[in-house]
Coordinates of C-alpha atoms in Angstrom, one line a residue:
Chain A
M1 CA 0.0 0.0 0.0
T2 CA 2.8 2.4 0.8
R3 CA 4.5 1.6 -2.5
L4 CA 1.3 2.4 -4.3
A5 CA 1.0 5.7 -2.4
K6 CA 4.5 6.5 -3.2
L7 CA 4.0 5.7 -6.9
L8 CA 0.9 8.0 -7.0
R9 CA 2.8 10.8 -5.3
T10 CA 5.7 10.7 -7.8
M11 CA 3.3 10.6 -10.8
P12 CA 3.4 13.7 -12.9
P13 CA 0.2 15.7 -13.1
T14 CA -0.5 14.7 -16.7
A15 CA -0.4 11.0 -15.7
V16 CA -2.7 11.6 -12.7
F17 CA -5.1 13.4 -15.0
G18 CA -4.9 10.6 -17.5
L19 CA -5.7 7.9 -14.9
I20 CA -8.6 9.8 -13.5
V21 CA -10.2 10.3 -16.9
I22 CA -9.7 6.6 -17.9
V23 CA -11.5 5.6 -14.7
I24 CA -14.4 8.0 -15.3
Y25 CA -14.8 6.6 -18.9
L26 CA -14.8 3.1 -17.6
V27 CA -17.4 3.8 -15.0
V28 CA -19.6 5.6 -17.5
A29 CA -19.2 2.9 -20.1
L30 CA -20.0 0.1 -17.6
S31 CA -23.1 1.8 -16.2
A32 CA -24.4 3.6 -19.2
P33 CA -28.0 2.6 -18.6
L34 CA -27.9 4.3 -15.1
F35 CA -26.6 7.6 -16.3
A36 CA -28.3 8.0 -19.7
P37 CA -31.7 9.7 -19.4
H38 CA -33.0 8.1 -22.6
G39 CA -32.2 5.1 -24.8
Q40 CA -29.8 5.4 -27.6
A41 CA -32.2 4.8 -30.4
E42 CA -35.2 6.5 -28.7
I43 CA -36.6 9.5 -30.5
V44 CA -37.6 11.9 -27.8
G45 CA -38.2 15.3 -29.5
A46 CA -37.9 17.4 -32.6
Q47 CA -34.8 17.6 -34.7
F48 CA -31.8 19.7 -33.5
E49 CA -33.4 21.0 -30.3
P50 CA -31.1 23.5 -28.6
W51 CA -29.4 22.9 -25.3
G52 CA -31.7 23.4 -22.4
E53 CA -33.5 22.0 -19.3
V54 CA -35.3 19.2 -21.1
Y55 CA -32.4 18.0 -23.4
A56 CA -29.1 19.0 -21.7
L57 CA -27.2 18.9 -24.9
G58 CA -30.0 19.2 -27.4
T59 CA -31.1 16.5 -29.8
D60 CA -29.6 15.2 -33.0
A61 CA -30.7 15.0 -36.7
L62 CA -33.4 12.4 -35.8
G63 CA -34.5 14.0 -32.6
R64 CA -32.6 11.6 -30.3
D65 CA -31.2 12.9 -27.0
M66 CA -27.6 13.9 -27.5
L67 CA -26.4 13.5 -23.9
S68 CA -27.9 9.9 -23.8
R69 CA -26.2 9.0 -27.1
L70 CA -22.9 10.4 -25.8
I71 CA -23.1 8.2 -22.7
W72 CA -24.2 5.1 -24.8
G73 CA -21.5 5.9 -27.2
A74 CA -18.9 5.5 -24.4
R75 CA -20.0 1.9 -24.0
N76 CA -20.3 1.1 -27.8
T77 CA -17.2 2.9 -29.2
V78 CA -14.9 2.1 -26.3
G79 CA -16.2 -1.5 -26.1
V80 CA -15.6 -2.1 -29.8
A81 CA -12.1 -0.5 -29.6
L82 CA -11.2 -2.6 -26.5
A83 CA -12.4 -5.8 -28.1
T84 CA -10.4 -5.0 -31.3
T85 CA -7.3 -4.1 -29.4
A86 CA -7.6 -7.3 -27.3
I87 CA -7.8 -9.5 -30.5
A88 CA -5.1 -7.6 -32.3
F89 CA -2.9 -7.9 -29.2
S90 CA -3.3 -11.6 -28.6
L91 CA -2.9 -12.4 -32.3
G92 CA 0.2 -10.2 -32.7
A93 CA 1.8 -11.3 -29.4
V94 CA 1.2 -15.0 -29.9
A95 CA 2.5 -14.9 -33.5
G96 CA 5.5 -12.8 -32.5
L97 CA 6.4 -15.0 -29.6
L98 CA 6.1 -18.1 -31.8
A99 CA 8.2 -16.6 -34.6
A100 CA 10.9 -15.7 -32.1
A101 CA 10.8 -19.1 -30.3
L102 CA 10.5 -21.3 -33.3
G103 CA 12.6 -19.3 -35.8
G104 CA 13.4 -20.7 -39.2
F105 CA 10.5 -21.2 -41.6
V106 CA 7.7 -20.1 -39.3
D107 CA 9.6 -16.8 -38.6
L108 CA 10.3 -16.3 -42.2
V109 CA 6.7 -16.7 -43.4
L110 CA 5.2 -14.7 -40.6
S111 CA 7.7 -11.8 -41.0
R112 CA 7.3 -11.6 -44.7
A113 CA 3.5 -11.6 -44.4
V114 CA 3.7 -8.8 -41.9
D115 CA 6.2 -6.8 -44.1
V116 CA 3.7 -6.9 -47.0
M117 CA 0.8 -5.8 -44.8
M118 CA 2.9 -2.9 -43.4
A119 CA 4.0 -1.8 -46.8
V120 CA 0.6 -0.1 -47.4
P121 CA -1.1 2.5 -45.2
P122 CA -3.5 0.6 -42.9
L123 CA -6.5 2.8 -43.5
I124 CA -6.2 2.1 -47.3
L125 CA -6.0 -1.7 -46.7
T126 CA -9.0 -1.5 -44.2
L127 CA -11.1 0.4 -46.8
L128 CA -10.2 -2.2 -49.4
A129 CA -11.0 -5.1 -47.1
L130 CA -14.3 -3.6 -45.9
S131 CA -15.4 -2.9 -49.5
A132 CA -14.8 -6.6 -50.3
L133 CA -16.3 -8.0 -47.1
G134 CA -19.0 -5.5 -46.8
P135 CA -19.7 -3.4 -43.7
G136 CA -20.6 -4.7 -40.3
V137 CA -19.3 -4.7 -36.7
L138 CA -17.7 -8.1 -36.9
N139 CA -15.9 -7.4 -40.2
L140 CA -14.8 -4.1 -38.9
I141 CA -13.3 -5.6 -35.7
L142 CA -11.6 -8.5 -37.5
V143 CA -10.1 -6.3 -40.3
V144 CA -8.8 -3.6 -38.0
A145 CA -7.5 -6.2 -35.5
L146 CA -5.6 -8.2 -38.1
L147 CA -4.0 -5.1 -39.6
D148 CA -3.1 -3.7 -36.2
S149 CA -1.7 -7.0 -35.0
T150 CA 1.3 -6.5 -37.4
R151 CA 2.7 -3.7 -35.1
V152 CA 2.3 -5.9 -32.0
F153 CA 4.0 -8.8 -33.9
R154 CA 7.0 -6.7 -34.7
L155 CA 7.5 -5.5 -31.1
A156 CA 6.8 -9.0 -29.6
R157 CA 9.2 -10.7 -31.9
A158 CA 11.9 -8.1 -31.5
T159 CA 11.8 -8.1 -27.7
A160 CA 11.4 -11.9 -27.5
M161 CA 14.4 -12.3 -29.8
N162 CA 16.6 -10.5 -27.3
V163 CA 15.4 -12.7 -24.5
M164 CA 15.8 -15.9 -26.6
V165 CA 19.6 -15.5 -26.7
M166 CA 19.9 -15.3 -22.9
D167 CA 21.8 -18.0 -21.0
Y168 CA 18.8 -19.0 -18.9
V169 CA 16.7 -19.7 -22.0
E170 CA 19.5 -21.9 -23.3
A171 CA 19.6 -23.7 -19.9
A172 CA 15.9 -24.3 -20.1
Q173 CA 16.3 -25.7 -23.6
L174 CA 19.0 -28.0 -22.5
R175 CA 16.9 -29.1 -19.6
G176 CA 14.5 -30.2 -22.2
E177 CA 11.6 -27.7 -21.6
G178 CA 9.1 -27.4 -24.5
T179 CA 8.5 -24.3 -26.6
R180 CA 5.3 -23.5 -24.6
W181 CA 7.1 -23.6 -21.3
I182 CA 9.9 -21.4 -22.6
I183 CA 7.5 -18.8 -24.0
L184 CA 5.3 -18.6 -21.0
R185 CA 7.9 -19.0 -18.2
E186 CA 11.1 -17.5 -19.6
V187 CA 10.3 -15.1 -22.3
L188 CA 6.9 -13.6 -21.5
P189 CA 7.7 -12.4 -17.9
N190 CA 10.7 -10.5 -19.3
I191 CA 9.0 -8.6 -22.0
S192 CA 5.7 -7.8 -20.2
A193 CA 6.6 -4.2 -19.5
P194 CA 7.1 -3.0 -23.1
L195 CA 4.1 -5.2 -24.1
I196 CA 1.8 -3.5 -21.6
A197 CA 2.8 0.0 -22.8
E198 CA 2.2 -1.2 -26.4
F199 CA -1.3 -2.3 -25.4
G200 CA -2.1 1.3 -24.5
L201 CA -0.6 2.7 -27.7
R202 CA -2.4 0.1 -29.8
F203 CA -5.7 1.0 -28.0
C204 CA -5.2 4.7 -28.9
F205 CA -4.5 3.8 -32.5
V206 CA -7.4 1.3 -32.9
F207 CA -9.7 3.7 -31.2
L208 CA -8.8 6.5 -33.6
T209 CA -9.0 4.1 -36.6
I210 CA -12.4 2.9 -35.7
S211 CA -13.6 6.5 -35.0
A212 CA -12.3 7.5 -38.4
L213 CA -14.0 4.6 -40.1
S214 CA -17.3 5.3 -38.4
F215 CA -16.9 8.9 -39.3
L216 CA -16.5 7.8 -42.9
G217 CA -19.8 5.9 -42.5
L218 CA -18.3 2.4 -42.2
G219 CA -18.6 1.9 -38.4
L220 CA -21.3 0.4 -36.1
P221 CA -24.8 0.0 -37.8
P222 CA -27.0 3.1 -37.5
P223 CA -29.3 2.8 -34.4
M224 CA -26.3 2.3 -32.2
A225 CA -24.7 5.4 -30.7
D226 CA -21.1 5.7 -32.0
W227 CA -19.0 8.8 -31.5
G228 CA -17.4 8.9 -35.0
A229 CA -20.8 8.6 -36.7
M230 CA -22.4 11.1 -34.4
V231 CA -19.9 13.7 -35.6
R232 CA -20.7 12.9 -39.2
D233 CA -24.5 12.9 -38.7
N234 CA -24.6 16.3 -37.1
A235 CA -21.7 18.0 -38.9
A236 CA -24.2 20.3 -40.7
L237 CA -24.7 22.2 -37.4
I238 CA -21.1 23.5 -37.4
T239 CA -21.8 25.8 -40.4
F240 CA -24.5 27.3 -38.2
G241 CA -22.1 28.0 -35.4
D242 CA -23.2 25.3 -33.1
I243 CA -20.5 23.2 -31.5
T244 CA -22.6 20.2 -30.5
P245 CA -21.2 17.9 -33.2
L246 CA -17.7 18.5 -31.8
L247 CA -18.7 17.0 -28.4
P248 CA -18.4 13.3 -29.5
A249 CA -15.1 14.1 -31.2
A250 CA -13.9 15.7 -28.0
C251 CA -14.9 12.6 -26.1
I252 CA -12.7 10.6 -28.4
A253 CA -9.8 13.1 -28.1
V254 CA -9.9 13.4 -24.2
L255 CA -9.7 9.6 -23.8
T256 CA -6.8 9.1 -26.3
I257 CA -4.9 12.0 -24.8
S258 CA -5.4 10.6 -21.3
V259 CA -4.2 7.1 -22.4
N260 CA -1.2 8.7 -24.1
F261 CA -0.3 10.7 -21.0
V262 CA -0.3 7.5 -18.9
I263 CA 1.8 5.6 -21.4
D264 CA 4.2 8.4 -21.8
W265 CA 4.8 8.2 -18.0
M266 CA 5.1 4.4 -18.0
L267 CA 7.6 4.4 -20.9
H268 CA 9.5 7.2 -19.1
R269 CA 9.7 5.1 -15.9
A270 CA 10.5 1.9 -17.9
S271 CA 13.4 3.6 -19.6
G272 CA 15.0 4.3 -16.2
L273 CA 14.4 8.1 -16.4
K274 CA 17.3 8.4 -18.8
E275 CA 16.3 11.7 -20.2
Chain B
M1 CA 39.5 -3.0 -48.3
S2 CA 41.4 -1.1 -51.0
G3 CA 40.2 -0.9 -54.5
A4 CA 39.7 1.1 -57.7
P5 CA 37.1 4.0 -57.7
A6 CA 34.6 1.8 -59.4
G7 CA 34.9 -0.7 -56.5
Q8 CA 34.4 2.1 -54.0
R9 CA 31.1 3.2 -55.4
H10 CA 29.9 -0.3 -55.7
P11 CA 28.5 -1.0 -52.3
L12 CA 26.3 2.1 -52.4
L13 CA 24.9 1.5 -55.8
R14 CA 24.4 -2.2 -55.0
M15 CA 22.4 -1.3 -51.8
I16 CA 20.3 1.2 -53.7
A17 CA 19.7 -1.3 -56.5
A18 CA 18.7 -3.9 -53.9
R19 CA 16.2 -1.5 -52.3
L20 CA 14.7 -0.7 -55.7
G21 CA 14.4 -4.4 -56.4
I22 CA 12.6 -4.9 -53.0
G23 CA 10.3 -1.9 -53.8
V24 CA 9.3 -3.2 -57.2
F25 CA 8.7 -6.7 -55.7
T26 CA 6.6 -5.3 -52.8
L27 CA 4.5 -3.4 -55.3
F28 CA 3.9 -6.5 -57.3
V29 CA 2.9 -8.5 -54.2
I30 CA 0.6 -5.6 -53.1
S31 CA -1.0 -5.5 -56.6
T32 CA -1.7 -9.2 -56.4
L33 CA -3.1 -8.8 -52.9
I34 CA -5.4 -6.0 -54.0
F35 CA -6.6 -8.1 -56.9
L36 CA -7.1 -11.3 -54.9
A37 CA -8.7 -9.5 -51.9
I38 CA -11.6 -8.7 -54.2
S39 CA -11.7 -11.9 -56.2
L40 CA -11.4 -14.5 -53.5
L41 CA -13.7 -13.1 -51.0
P42 CA -17.3 -14.2 -50.5
G43 CA -20.0 -12.6 -52.5
D44 CA -20.4 -12.4 -56.2
I45 CA -19.8 -8.9 -57.7
A46 CA -22.2 -9.6 -60.6
Q47 CA -24.9 -10.8 -58.3
Q48 CA -24.5 -7.7 -56.1
V49 CA -24.5 -5.2 -58.9
L50 CA -27.6 -6.7 -60.5
G51 CA -29.4 -7.4 -57.2
Q52 CA -31.1 -10.5 -55.8
S53 CA -33.9 -10.3 -58.4
A54 CA -31.7 -10.9 -61.4
T55 CA -32.2 -14.1 -63.4
P56 CA -29.3 -16.6 -63.5
E57 CA -29.0 -15.9 -67.3
T58 CA -28.4 -12.1 -66.8
V59 CA -25.9 -12.8 -64.0
A60 CA -24.0 -15.2 -66.2
A61 CA -24.0 -12.8 -69.1
F62 CA -22.8 -10.0 -66.9
R63 CA -20.1 -12.2 -65.4
R64 CA -18.9 -13.0 -68.9
E65 CA -18.9 -9.3 -69.8
L66 CA -16.8 -8.6 -66.7
G67 CA -14.5 -11.5 -67.6
L68 CA -15.4 -13.3 -64.4
D69 CA -15.7 -16.7 -66.2
Q70 CA -12.0 -16.6 -67.1
P71 CA -9.4 -18.4 -64.8
L72 CA -8.1 -16.2 -62.0
F73 CA -4.5 -16.1 -63.4
W74 CA -5.7 -14.7 -66.8
R75 CA -7.9 -12.2 -65.1
Y76 CA -4.9 -11.0 -63.0
L77 CA -2.7 -10.7 -66.1
D78 CA -5.5 -8.9 -67.9
W79 CA -6.1 -6.5 -65.0
I80 CA -2.4 -5.7 -64.3
G81 CA -1.7 -5.3 -68.1
G82 CA -4.5 -2.8 -68.3
V83 CA -3.3 -1.0 -65.2
L84 CA 0.2 -0.7 -66.7
H85 CA -1.3 0.9 -69.8
G86 CA -3.4 3.3 -67.7
D87 CA -6.6 1.3 -68.1
F88 CA -8.2 0.6 -64.7
G89 CA -11.4 -0.9 -66.1
Q90 CA -14.9 0.6 -65.7
S91 CA -16.8 1.8 -62.7
L92 CA -19.6 -0.5 -61.7
A93 CA -21.6 2.5 -60.4
N94 CA -21.8 4.6 -63.6
G95 CA -20.0 2.6 -66.3
R96 CA -17.4 5.4 -66.9
P97 CA -13.8 4.4 -67.3
V98 CA -12.0 4.5 -63.9
A99 CA -9.0 6.2 -65.3
A100 CA -11.1 9.2 -66.3
L101 CA -12.5 9.4 -62.7
L102 CA -9.1 9.2 -61.2
A103 CA -7.5 11.7 -63.6
A104 CA -9.7 14.5 -62.4
R105 CA -9.1 13.8 -58.8
L106 CA -5.5 12.7 -58.5
G107 CA -4.2 16.2 -59.3
N108 CA -6.4 17.7 -56.5
T109 CA -5.1 15.3 -54.0
M110 CA -1.5 15.8 -55.0
F111 CA -2.0 19.6 -54.8
L112 CA -3.4 19.3 -51.3
A113 CA -0.7 17.0 -50.1
A114 CA 2.1 19.1 -51.6
Y115 CA 0.6 22.3 -50.1
A116 CA 0.5 20.7 -46.6
A117 CA 4.0 19.1 -46.9
L118 CA 5.6 22.4 -48.0
I119 CA 4.4 24.0 -44.8
A120 CA 4.8 21.1 -42.5
V121 CA 8.3 19.9 -43.3
P122 CA 10.3 23.1 -42.5
L123 CA 8.1 23.8 -39.5
A124 CA 8.4 20.4 -38.0
V125 CA 12.2 20.1 -38.5
T126 CA 12.8 23.5 -37.0
L127 CA 10.6 22.9 -34.0
G128 CA 12.1 19.5 -33.5
L129 CA 15.6 20.9 -33.6
L130 CA 14.7 23.7 -31.1
S131 CA 13.1 21.2 -28.8
A132 CA 16.1 18.9 -28.9
L133 CA 18.4 21.9 -28.3
W134 CA 16.4 23.1 -25.2
R135 CA 15.8 19.5 -24.0
G136 CA 14.0 19.4 -20.6
R137 CA 13.4 23.2 -20.6
M138 CA 10.0 24.9 -20.6
F139 CA 9.8 25.0 -24.5
D140 CA 10.5 21.3 -24.8
R141 CA 8.0 20.3 -22.0
I142 CA 5.2 22.5 -23.5
T143 CA 5.8 21.2 -27.1
N144 CA 5.9 17.7 -25.7
V145 CA 2.4 18.1 -24.1
L146 CA 1.1 19.9 -27.2
T147 CA 2.3 17.4 -29.7
L148 CA 1.2 14.5 -27.6
S149 CA -2.2 16.0 -27.6
A150 CA -2.2 16.7 -31.3
I151 CA -1.3 13.1 -32.1
S152 CA -4.2 11.9 -29.9
L153 CA -6.8 14.0 -31.7
P154 CA -8.9 12.5 -34.4
E155 CA -8.2 14.3 -37.7
F156 CA -11.8 15.2 -38.1
L157 CA -11.9 17.0 -34.7
I158 CA -9.0 19.3 -35.8
A159 CA -10.7 19.8 -39.1
Y160 CA -14.0 20.8 -37.6
I161 CA -12.5 23.0 -34.9
L162 CA -10.6 24.9 -37.6
M163 CA -13.7 25.1 -39.8
F164 CA -15.7 26.4 -36.8
L165 CA -13.2 29.0 -35.8
L166 CA -11.7 30.2 -39.1
A167 CA -14.6 29.7 -41.6
V168 CA -17.8 30.0 -39.5
R169 CA -16.8 32.5 -36.8
M170 CA -14.2 34.6 -38.6
G171 CA -15.3 33.9 -42.2
W172 CA -11.7 34.1 -43.4
F173 CA -11.8 30.9 -45.5
P174 CA -14.5 28.9 -47.2
S175 CA -15.7 26.0 -45.1
I176 CA -16.1 23.8 -48.2
A177 CA -13.0 23.3 -50.3
D178 CA -14.5 23.0 -53.7
P179 CA -11.9 24.2 -56.2
G180 CA -14.8 24.7 -58.8
A181 CA -14.0 25.3 -62.4
S182 CA -10.3 26.1 -62.9
P183 CA -9.7 28.8 -60.3
G184 CA -6.4 30.8 -60.3
F185 CA -3.5 29.6 -58.2
G186 CA -4.0 32.1 -55.4
E187 CA -7.7 31.4 -55.2
M188 CA -6.9 27.7 -55.1
L189 CA -4.5 28.3 -52.2
N190 CA -7.1 30.2 -50.3
R191 CA -9.9 27.6 -50.9
T192 CA -7.7 24.7 -49.8
F193 CA -6.1 26.5 -46.9
L194 CA -8.3 24.8 -44.2
P195 CA -7.8 21.2 -45.3
A196 CA -4.1 21.9 -45.9
I197 CA -3.6 23.4 -42.4
T198 CA -5.4 20.5 -40.8
L199 CA -3.0 18.1 -42.4
V200 CA -0.1 20.3 -41.3
L201 CA -1.2 20.1 -37.7
V202 CA -1.7 16.4 -37.8
V203 CA 1.6 15.6 -39.5
T204 CA 3.8 18.3 -37.8
A205 CA 3.2 16.7 -34.4
H206 CA 4.5 13.3 -35.5
M207 CA 7.3 14.7 -37.6
M208 CA 8.5 17.0 -34.8
R209 CA 8.6 14.3 -32.1
M210 CA 10.5 12.0 -34.4
T211 CA 13.0 14.7 -35.4
R212 CA 13.5 15.5 -31.7
A213 CA 14.1 11.9 -30.9
A214 CA 16.6 11.5 -33.8
V215 CA 18.6 14.6 -32.8
V216 CA 18.5 13.6 -29.1
N217 CA 19.8 10.2 -30.0
V218 CA 22.8 11.7 -31.8
M219 CA 23.4 14.2 -29.0
G220 CA 24.2 11.4 -26.7
N221 CA 27.3 10.4 -28.7
P222 CA 30.8 11.0 -27.3
Y223 CA 31.9 13.3 -30.2
V224 CA 29.1 15.7 -29.3
T225 CA 30.4 15.8 -25.6
M226 CA 33.8 16.4 -27.1
A227 CA 32.6 19.4 -29.2
R228 CA 30.9 20.8 -26.1
L229 CA 34.1 20.4 -24.1
K230 CA 36.3 22.1 -26.7
G231 CA 34.0 25.2 -26.2
A232 CA 31.7 25.1 -29.2
S233 CA 28.4 26.9 -28.7
R234 CA 25.2 24.9 -28.2
W235 CA 23.8 26.1 -31.6
R236 CA 27.1 25.2 -33.4
V237 CA 27.2 21.7 -31.8
V238 CA 23.7 21.0 -33.0
T239 CA 24.0 22.4 -36.5
R240 CA 27.6 21.3 -37.3
H241 CA 28.1 18.1 -35.2
A242 CA 24.7 16.6 -34.5
L243 CA 22.6 17.6 -37.5
P244 CA 24.8 16.1 -40.3
N245 CA 24.6 12.8 -38.5
A246 CA 21.0 13.0 -37.7
L247 CA 20.2 13.9 -41.3
A248 CA 19.5 10.3 -42.4
P249 CA 17.0 9.6 -39.7
I250 CA 15.3 13.0 -40.2
V251 CA 14.9 12.4 -44.0
N252 CA 13.4 9.0 -43.1
V253 CA 11.0 10.7 -40.7
V254 CA 10.0 13.3 -43.3
A255 CA 9.3 10.7 -46.0
L256 CA 7.4 8.5 -43.5
N257 CA 5.2 11.4 -42.5
I258 CA 4.5 12.5 -46.0
A259 CA 3.3 8.9 -46.5
W260 CA 1.3 9.4 -43.4
L261 CA -0.4 12.4 -45.1
I262 CA -2.1 9.9 -47.3
T263 CA -4.2 8.5 -44.5
G264 CA -5.0 12.0 -43.3
V265 CA -6.0 13.1 -46.8
V266 CA -8.8 10.6 -46.9
I267 CA -10.5 12.0 -43.8
V268 CA -9.8 15.6 -44.5
E269 CA -11.1 15.4 -48.0
V270 CA -14.4 14.0 -46.7
V271 CA -14.7 16.8 -44.0
F272 CA -14.1 19.6 -46.5
V273 CA -16.0 17.9 -49.4
Y274 CA -12.8 18.3 -51.4
P275 CA -13.0 16.3 -54.7
G276 CA -9.9 14.2 -54.3
L277 CA -8.9 10.6 -54.5
G278 CA -9.6 9.9 -50.8
Q279 CA -13.2 11.0 -51.1
L280 CA -13.7 9.0 -54.3
M281 CA -12.3 5.9 -52.5
V282 CA -14.6 6.3 -49.5
D283 CA -17.6 6.8 -51.7
S284 CA -16.7 3.8 -53.8
V285 CA -16.3 1.7 -50.7
T286 CA -19.8 2.6 -49.5
N287 CA -21.2 1.8 -53.0
R288 CA -18.9 -1.3 -53.3
D289 CA -17.7 0.0 -56.6
I290 CA -14.9 -2.5 -56.6
P291 CA -12.8 -1.5 -59.7
V292 CA -12.6 2.1 -58.4
V293 CA -11.6 0.9 -54.9
Q294 CA -8.9 -1.3 -56.4
A295 CA -7.6 1.5 -58.5
C296 CA -7.5 4.0 -55.6
A297 CA -5.9 1.4 -53.3
L298 CA -3.3 0.7 -55.9
I299 CA -2.4 4.4 -56.4
F300 CA -2.3 5.1 -52.6
A301 CA -0.1 2.0 -52.1
A302 CA 2.2 2.8 -54.9
V303 CA 2.8 6.4 -53.7
Y304 CA 3.3 5.1 -50.1
I305 CA 5.8 2.4 -51.2
L306 CA 7.7 4.9 -53.5
L307 CA 8.0 7.5 -50.7
N308 CA 9.3 4.8 -48.3
L309 CA 11.7 3.7 -51.0
L310 CA 12.9 7.2 -51.6
A311 CA 13.5 7.6 -47.8
D312 CA 15.6 4.5 -47.7
V313 CA 17.6 5.4 -50.7
V314 CA 18.3 9.0 -49.3
A315 CA 19.1 7.5 -45.9
I316 CA 21.6 5.1 -47.5
A317 CA 23.1 7.9 -49.6
A318 CA 23.4 10.3 -46.7
N319 CA 25.2 7.8 -44.5
P320 CA 28.9 8.8 -44.6
R321 CA 30.0 5.3 -43.7
L322 CA 28.5 4.0 -46.9
L323 CA 29.6 7.0 -49.0
H324 CA 33.2 6.4 -48.1
P325 CA 33.7 2.6 -47.6
R326 CA 37.1 1.7 -46.2

């Protein structure tokens, strides 16, 4: 407990801010039905009602309550991004560790495949894949996860390679331990710090990608509240000097900035405060 | 290794030739991927274009017309052969040749990207240098927080904030970047200012952070300490001792970020309703107009690969160790 208190005390203000914001988002996302005054697809009034007593942040192009949709959006958008990151991360980490541990042919094939995927901007490949597969949440999650796993693969492979040449790994191999044991007991514990930081970075990246795609009209299907699509649907209001459409975009930005602040601090700590 | 002048130039040329070879090969693999992604995936293009109500005969006839009854390998040769001659096939949505659709928009996108790059590159490199020079001081800490925030913002938020402030509130620039019918150069610069400056903000943050990292990395070397110890000024140490050695990574960073512009361009074009390649691609993805998507993807991929290739070649050429092999 004292170590935790000390850790919190030595945190820079940006990291504290980041952590607090992340916790708030998680609470709102988990208990969206408690906070939201209305349902996400519920039409409660006229189009584009102004901010006021009845509708705190007004209504959208279809007359749905903006505040409620923002709250539901936290659950939907963050949920989809988290699921995608988790898939991308497991896929990339497992493939990267296997490539490092097995080497040879497996490593060659996986690495070349990743090289090819990384030779093209991810957004372009995502658009290509979505036009072939058709839109839909599942396709969106799988495509973004697969393309993003390439970055995790690179990092996992590179860090695991460094550990694989250590004496204790050789000792384990000579003892006759299997690949699985070596990966889980020797390699993974030693590369967990960079991998955890990478998870945060990947989350930011995936979150922004998915928001961008839903802004482009390729995100979650319509009745669901989704921050990127909410910006697109209400963008016309901006030309009338109303900033409501910027709110969902700001929700996206505040979360990614917070996560980045926390990661920045973690990386700084992991690098032994070199700078 | 001693040798004739020809032998000395050899390693550099060989490395560049090798990189070019890899680049061409990557482009080939990507073109295959783009072709296969559409051909091997579930769903029949002919069925989708004609709708569920089409009779099997019409579908079969349309498939023949598209050449879908040919073996995959021949279709690929046919497609890539056409592409190399500037023939990208016909749009499924309106039957017009894809090449004509692209021609009108490619110029617009290139103009926007070049506009943004010309502002962003000098700005980012200067700021990155200053921030490396004043490492740990106020300027550095503030730029760190600012750039970290800018990286975390979705492109469309930056775009709409600028649109709100500069177009709606101030009325300085048009909120919709439609170049219209052949405007003058100055008029074009004014109309595309908002999308360009959005791209500048997005890219500068990345480029600046990477430039700073590259210079800081070089500053840790013993010869920099040596230069400081012999009494050279801070500015001189950075410009004369650190910068030449950081040049290769900086060039790499610049090319990498110009390639990054490509992704930004898609979203920014949609926000400002700018008739460029990115908007065309997004529209075609929504309509599932496959030939247009393929053509756009191929162009974006080719530009991206070429820029990365250029970065590699310049980085190799700027490396003194490779320029003067022992």
